C-alpha atoms as a PDB file:
ATOM      1  CA  MET A   1       0.000   0.000   0.000  1.00  0.00           C
ATOM      2  CA  LYS A   2       1.474   3.345  -1.052  1.00  0.00           C
ATOM      3  CA  PHE A   3       1.095   6.328   1.260  1.00  0.00           C
ATOM      4  CA  SER A   4       1.095   9.710  -0.378  1.00  0.00           C
ATOM      5  CA  MET A   5       0.759  13.008   1.422  1.00  0.00           C
ATOM      6  CA  LEU A   6      -2.513  13.636  -0.446  1.00  0.00           C
ATOM      7  CA  SER A   7      -4.052  10.310   0.622  1.00  0.00           C
ATOM      8  CA  LEU A   8      -2.892  10.884   4.204  1.00  0.00           C
ATOM      9  CA  LEU A   9      -4.465  14.337   4.277  1.00  0.00           C
ATOM     10  CA  LEU A  10      -7.666  13.020   2.705  1.00  0.00           C
ATOM     11  CA  ALA A  11      -7.939  10.243   5.291  1.00  0.00           C
ATOM     12  CA  MET A  12      -7.366  12.714   8.142  1.00  0.00           C
ATOM     13  CA  LEU A  13      -9.929  15.121   6.695  1.00  0.00           C
ATOM     14  CA  ILE A  14     -12.561  12.377   6.458  1.00  0.00           C
ATOM     15  CA  TYR A  15     -11.775  11.194   9.996  1.00  0.00           C
ATOM     16  CA  PHE A  16     -12.012  14.738  11.332  1.00  0.00           C
ATOM     17  CA  CYS A  17     -15.193  15.658   9.425  1.00  0.00           C
ATOM     18  CA  VAL A  18     -17.079  12.510  10.397  1.00  0.00           C
ATOM     19  CA  GLY A  19     -16.087  12.899  14.063  1.00  0.00           C
ATOM     20  CA  HIS A  20     -16.913  16.614  14.023  1.00  0.00           C
ATOM     21  CA  SER A  21     -20.305  15.973  12.382  1.00  0.00           C
ATOM     22  CA  LEU A  22     -21.199  13.353  14.970  1.00  0.00           C
ATOM     23  CA  ALA A  23     -20.101  15.622  17.792  1.00  0.00           C
ATOM     24  CA  GLN A  24     -22.262  18.448  16.431  1.00  0.00           C
ATOM     25  CA  THR A  25     -25.332  16.205  16.468  1.00  0.00           C
ATOM     26  CA  GLY A  26     -24.592  14.966  19.973  1.00  0.00           C
ATOM     27  CA  LEU A  27     -24.493  11.373  18.742  1.00  0.00           C
ATOM     28  CA  THR A  28     -21.041  10.743  20.165  1.00  0.00           C
ATOM     29  CA  ASP A  29     -21.867  11.610  23.782  1.00  0.00           C
ATOM     30  CA  ASP A  30     -23.557   8.318  24.630  1.00  0.00           C
ATOM     31  CA  VAL A  31     -21.315   6.248  22.375  1.00  0.00           C
ATOM     32  CA  ASP A  32     -18.093   7.747  23.774  1.00  0.00           C
ATOM     33  CA  SER A  33     -19.035   7.258  27.387  1.00  0.00           C
ATOM     34  CA  GLN A  34     -20.351   3.717  26.988  1.00  0.00           C
ATOM     35  CA  SER A  35     -18.366   1.876  24.359  1.00  0.00           C
ATOM     36  CA  GLU A  36     -15.310   3.758  23.184  1.00  0.00           C
ATOM     37  CA  SER A  37     -11.895   2.670  24.422  1.00  0.00           C
ATOM     38  CA  ILE A  38      -8.349   3.856  23.904  1.00  0.00           C
ATOM     39  CA  ALA A  39      -8.107   1.334  21.049  1.00  0.00           C
ATOM     40  CA  ASP A  40     -10.485   3.641  19.142  1.00  0.00           C
ATOM     41  CA  VAL A  41      -7.942   6.480  19.062  1.00  0.00           C
ATOM     42  CA  MET A  42      -6.693   6.801  15.470  1.00  0.00           C
ATOM     43  CA  ASN A  43      -3.785   4.411  14.838  1.00  0.00           C
ATOM     44  CA  TYR A  44      -3.227   3.842  18.570  1.00  0.00           C
ATOM     45  CA  PHE A  45      -0.467   1.393  19.386  1.00  0.00           C
ATOM     46  CA  PRO A  46       0.711   0.577  22.906  1.00  0.00           C
ATOM     47  CA  MET A  47       4.475   0.233  22.978  1.00  0.00           C
ATOM     48  CA  THR A  48       6.568  -1.213  25.752  1.00  0.00           C
ATOM     49  CA  ASN A  49       7.847   0.556  28.872  1.00  0.00           C
ATOM     50  CA  GLY A  50       4.803   2.796  29.398  1.00  0.00           C
ATOM     51  CA  VAL A  51       4.907   4.424  25.966  1.00  0.00           C
ATOM     52  CA  GLY A  52       2.128   4.512  23.388  1.00  0.00           C
ATOM     53  CA  THR A  53       1.760   6.169  19.991  1.00  0.00           C
ATOM     54  CA  ALA A  54      -1.300   7.437  18.150  1.00  0.00           C
ATOM     55  CA  GLY A  55      -2.751   9.760  15.602  1.00  0.00           C
ATOM     56  CA  GLN A  56      -4.708  12.834  16.724  1.00  0.00           C
ATOM     57  CA  PRO A  57      -7.115  11.965  19.558  1.00  0.00           C
ATOM     58  CA  THR A  58     -10.498  13.676  19.730  1.00  0.00           C
ATOM     59  CA  PRO A  59     -11.207  15.856  22.773  1.00  0.00           C
ATOM     60  CA  ALA A  60     -13.238  13.065  24.428  1.00  0.00           C
ATOM     61  CA  GLN A  61     -10.516  10.491  23.789  1.00  0.00           C
ATOM     62  CA  PHE A  62      -8.057  12.288  26.063  1.00  0.00           C
ATOM     63  CA  ALA A  63     -10.151  11.075  29.022  1.00  0.00           C
ATOM     64  CA  LEU A  64      -9.691   7.526  27.701  1.00  0.00           C
ATOM     65  CA  ILE A  65      -5.950   8.141  27.476  1.00  0.00           C
ATOM     66  CA  LYS A  66      -5.951   9.276  31.106  1.00  0.00           C
ATOM     67  CA  ALA A  67      -8.044   6.227  32.097  1.00  0.00           C
ATOM     68  CA  ALA A  68      -5.447   4.010  30.374  1.00  0.00           C
ATOM     69  CA  LYS A  69      -2.916   5.361  32.924  1.00  0.00           C
ATOM     70  CA  TYR A  70      -0.997   7.724  30.645  1.00  0.00           C
ATOM     71  CA  SER A  71       0.078  10.772  32.612  1.00  0.00           C
ATOM     72  CA  ALA A  72       1.827  12.707  29.841  1.00  0.00           C
ATOM     73  CA  VAL A  73       1.081  13.602  26.230  1.00  0.00           C
ATOM     74  CA  ILE A  74       3.607  14.716  23.620  1.00  0.00           C
ATOM     75  CA  ASN A  75       2.144  16.213  20.440  1.00  0.00           C
ATOM     76  CA  LEU A  76       4.457  16.208  17.397  1.00  0.00           C
ATOM     77  CA  ALA A  77       1.930  17.620  14.909  1.00  0.00           C
ATOM     78  CA  VAL A  78       2.071  21.204  13.742  1.00  0.00           C
ATOM     79  CA  ALA A  79      -0.764  23.564  14.666  1.00  0.00           C
ATOM     80  CA  GLN A  80      -1.811  23.721  11.004  1.00  0.00           C
ATOM     81  CA  SER A  81      -2.521  19.973  10.767  1.00  0.00           C
ATOM     82  CA  VAL A  82      -5.989  19.282   9.382  1.00  0.00           C
ATOM     83  CA  ASN A  83      -7.201  17.619  12.571  1.00  0.00           C
ATOM     84  CA  ALA A  84      -5.230  19.692  15.132  1.00  0.00           C
ATOM     85  CA  LEU A  85      -7.051  20.809  18.257  1.00  0.00           C
ATOM     86  CA  PRO A  86      -6.347  24.476  19.033  1.00  0.00           C
ATOM     87  CA  ASN A  87      -7.122  23.920  22.731  1.00  0.00           C
ATOM     88  CA  GLU A  88      -5.357  20.579  23.133  1.00  0.00           C
ATOM     89  CA  ALA A  89      -2.976  21.782  25.850  1.00  0.00           C
ATOM     90  CA  LYS A  90      -5.922  22.902  27.989  1.00  0.00           C
ATOM     91  CA  ILE A  91      -7.850  19.670  27.390  1.00  0.00           C
ATOM     92  CA  VAL A  92      -4.849  17.593  28.484  1.00  0.00           C
ATOM     93  CA  THR A  93      -3.806  19.711  31.462  1.00  0.00           C
ATOM     94  CA  ASP A  94      -7.428  19.952  32.689  1.00  0.00           C
ATOM     95  CA  LEU A  95      -7.239  16.144  32.971  1.00  0.00           C
ATOM     96  CA  ASP A  96      -4.164  16.567  35.198  1.00  0.00           C
ATOM     97  CA  MET A  97      -1.769  15.202  32.592  1.00  0.00           C
ATOM     98  CA  SER A  98       1.498  16.777  31.468  1.00  0.00           C
ATOM     99  CA  TYR A  99       1.475  18.244  27.942  1.00  0.00           C
ATOM    100  CA  GLN A 100       4.408  18.960  25.646  1.00  0.00           C
ATOM    101  CA  HIS A 101       4.145  20.235  22.080  1.00  0.00           C
ATOM    102  CA  ILE A 102       7.083  19.741  19.729  1.00  0.00           C
ATOM    103  CA  PRO A 103       5.852  20.839  16.292  1.00  0.00           C
ATOM    104  CA  VAL A 104       7.614  18.778  13.629  1.00  0.00           C
ATOM    105  CA  PRO A 105       6.917  19.898  10.044  1.00  0.00           C
ATOM    106  CA  TRP A 106       5.924  16.904   7.916  1.00  0.00           C
ATOM    107  CA  ASP A 107       8.223  17.867   5.060  1.00  0.00           C
ATOM    108  CA  ALA A 108      11.162  19.090   7.169  1.00  0.00           C
ATOM    109  CA  PRO A 109      11.895  16.923  10.230  1.00  0.00           C
ATOM    110  CA  THR A 110      15.369  17.530  11.658  1.00  0.00           C
ATOM    111  CA  ALA A 111      17.820  16.040  14.119  1.00  0.00           C
ATOM    112  CA  SER A 112      17.065  19.075  16.329  1.00  0.00           C
ATOM    113  CA  HIS A 113      13.425  17.984  16.558  1.00  0.00           C
ATOM    114  CA  VAL A 114      14.548  14.485  17.521  1.00  0.00           C
ATOM    115  CA  LYS A 115      16.941  15.907  20.124  1.00  0.00           C
ATOM    116  CA  GLU A 116      14.151  17.982  21.693  1.00  0.00           C
ATOM    117  CA  PHE A 117      11.928  14.903  21.695  1.00  0.00           C
ATOM    118  CA  PHE A 118      14.642  12.797  23.383  1.00  0.00           C
ATOM    119  CA  GLU A 119      15.150  15.463  26.064  1.00  0.00           C
ATOM    120  CA  THR A 120      11.414  15.635  26.721  1.00  0.00           C
ATOM    121  CA  MET A 121      11.084  11.856  26.853  1.00  0.00           C
ATOM    122  CA  ASP A 122      14.082  11.594  29.192  1.00  0.00           C
ATOM    123  CA  MET A 123      12.494  14.111  31.553  1.00  0.00           C
ATOM    124  CA  LEU A 124       9.122  12.358  31.522  1.00  0.00           C
ATOM    125  CA  ARG A 125      10.629   8.883  31.825  1.00  0.00           C
ATOM    126  CA  HIS A 126      12.787  10.094  34.741  1.00  0.00           C
ATOM    127  CA  GLN A 127       9.499  11.031  36.427  1.00  0.00           C
ATOM    128  CA  ALA A 128       8.230   7.514  35.577  1.00  0.00           C
ATOM    129  CA  SER A 129       5.421   9.029  33.541  1.00  0.00           C
ATOM    130  CA  PRO A 130       3.644   6.767  31.064  1.00  0.00           C
ATOM    131  CA  VAL A 131       3.669   8.798  27.824  1.00  0.00           C
ATOM    132  CA  LEU A 132       1.382   8.902  24.811  1.00  0.00           C
ATOM    133  CA  VAL A 133       3.190  10.347  21.787  1.00  0.00           C
ATOM    134  CA  HIS A 134       0.892  11.500  19.011  1.00  0.00           C
ATOM    135  CA  CYS A 135       0.862  13.486  15.807  1.00  0.00           C
ATOM    136  CA  ALA A 136      -1.729  13.905  13.075  1.00  0.00           C
ATOM    137  CA  ALA A 137      -1.858  10.230  12.043  1.00  0.00           C
ATOM    138  CA  ASN A 138       0.950   8.441  14.011  1.00  0.00           C
ATOM    139  CA  TYR A 139       3.666   8.632  11.358  1.00  0.00           C
ATOM    140  CA  ARG A 140       5.905  11.211  13.073  1.00  0.00           C
ATOM    141  CA  ALA A 141       5.100   9.689  16.468  1.00  0.00           C
ATOM    142  CA  SER A 142       6.047   6.188  15.280  1.00  0.00           C
ATOM    143  CA  VAL A 143       9.410   7.336  13.884  1.00  0.00           C
ATOM    144  CA  PHE A 144      10.415   9.503  16.847  1.00  0.00           C
ATOM    145  CA  THR A 145       9.338   6.851  19.358  1.00  0.00           C
ATOM    146  CA  TYR A 146      11.189   4.174  17.394  1.00  0.00           C
ATOM    147  CA  LYS A 147      14.378   6.249  17.500  1.00  0.00           C
ATOM    148  CA  TYR A 148      13.996   6.899  21.222  1.00  0.00           C
ATOM    149  CA  LEU A 149      13.262   3.284  22.141  1.00  0.00           C
ATOM    150  CA  THR A 150      16.108   1.858  20.050  1.00  0.00           C
ATOM    151  CA  LEU A 151      18.789   4.478  20.697  1.00  0.00           C
ATOM    152  CA  ARG A 152      18.007   5.559  24.253  1.00  0.00           C
ATOM    153  CA  GLN A 153      16.214   2.554  25.750  1.00  0.00           C
ATOM    154  CA  GLY A 154      18.091  -0.231  23.918  1.00  0.00           C
ATOM    155  CA  LEU A 155      15.007  -1.980  22.553  1.00  0.00           C
ATOM    156  CA  SER A 156      15.266  -4.113  19.457  1.00  0.00           C
ATOM    157  CA  LYS A 157      13.953  -2.851  16.118  1.00  0.00           C
ATOM    158  CA  GLU A 158      11.093  -5.351  16.348  1.00  0.00           C
ATOM    159  CA  GLU A 159      10.082  -4.181  19.841  1.00  0.00           C
ATOM    160  CA  ALA A 160      10.178  -0.508  18.831  1.00  0.00           C
ATOM    161  CA  THR A 161       8.334  -0.728  15.503  1.00  0.00           C
ATOM    162  CA  THR A 162       4.630   0.037  15.258  1.00  0.00           C
ATOM    163  CA  PRO A 163       2.569  -1.763  12.584  1.00  0.00           C
ATOM    164  CA  LEU A 164       2.096   1.593  10.839  1.00  0.00           C
ATOM    165  CA  LEU A 165       5.850   2.244  10.751  1.00  0.00           C
ATOM    166  CA  LYS A 166       6.484  -1.224   9.340  1.00  0.00           C
ATOM    167  CA  GLU A 167       4.080  -0.499   6.454  1.00  0.00           C
ATOM    168  CA  TRP A 168       5.451   2.997   5.865  1.00  0.00           C
ATOM    169  CA  LEU A 169       9.187   2.183   5.821  1.00  0.00           C
ATOM    170  CA  PRO A 170       9.350   1.145   2.132  1.00  0.00           C
ATOM    171  CA  GLN A 171       7.524   4.306   1.013  1.00  0.00           C
ATOM    172  CA  MET A 172       9.307   6.894   3.185  1.00  0.00           C
ATOM    173  CA  ASP A 173      10.667   9.965   1.474  1.00  0.00           C
ATOM    174  CA  ASP A 174      14.278  11.086   1.888  1.00  0.00           C
ATOM    175  CA  ASN A 175      13.440  13.446   4.785  1.00  0.00           C
ATOM    176  CA  TRP A 176      12.116  10.608   6.905  1.00  0.00           C
ATOM    177  CA  LYS A 177      14.753   8.119   5.760  1.00  0.00           C
ATOM    178  CA  ALA A 178      17.344  10.614   7.040  1.00  0.00           C
ATOM    179  CA  ILE A 179      15.613  10.692  10.444  1.00  0.00           C
ATOM    180  CA  MET A 180      15.533   6.884  10.533  1.00  0.00           C
ATOM    181  CA  ALA A 181      19.281   6.823   9.785  1.00  0.00           C
ATOM    182  CA  LEU A 182      20.255   9.135  12.666  1.00  0.00           C
ATOM    183  CA  SER A 183      22.652   7.766  15.260  1.00  0.00           C
ATOM    184  CA  LEU A 184      22.793   8.829  18.877  1.00  0.00           C
ATOM    185  CA  ASN A 185      25.852  10.966  18.033  1.00  0.00           C
ATOM    186  CA  ASP A 186      23.799  12.824  15.397  1.00  0.00           C
ATOM    187  CA  ILE A 187      21.170  13.697  18.004  1.00  0.00           C
ATOM    188  CA  GLU A 188      23.226  14.656  21.061  1.00  0.00           C
END
């Protein structure tokens, strides 16, 4: 399956519009509170060592993230992402979770972004905080988390790879291949 930026944006737009339409009608209130689980967060994948990755959660899904024992959220999406929540920091902190935003441009990720992510993860992991790392669709989150778990935590490639990352690897553009090739010396 080939992933193009256009198909990714289209999928996110559909996801956002359908969710927004349901929320406007009030149809999600009963469904969310009775049957939705963290597994319903877009592209959610629980990693090892108290780390999970996901695409953009809806406002109501942050309560599910809290209920799943995550105490910190790192958002790697840029504010201009199709499904970005302008009040996400408030939603997360109102649930008594830590919130960090590291905007990583889709077409220009850098070693500096990865370094900032590593520093943030180190701080949160030092506090023993279970962390959910998300972006617009879990592509950026999967790559950055993979790098952190393999380079900083010593996990194997298999343990640190999300199903989404495994599918995306053959289609990655040069920007993301460069991030995947970074060594710990390139980041520190």
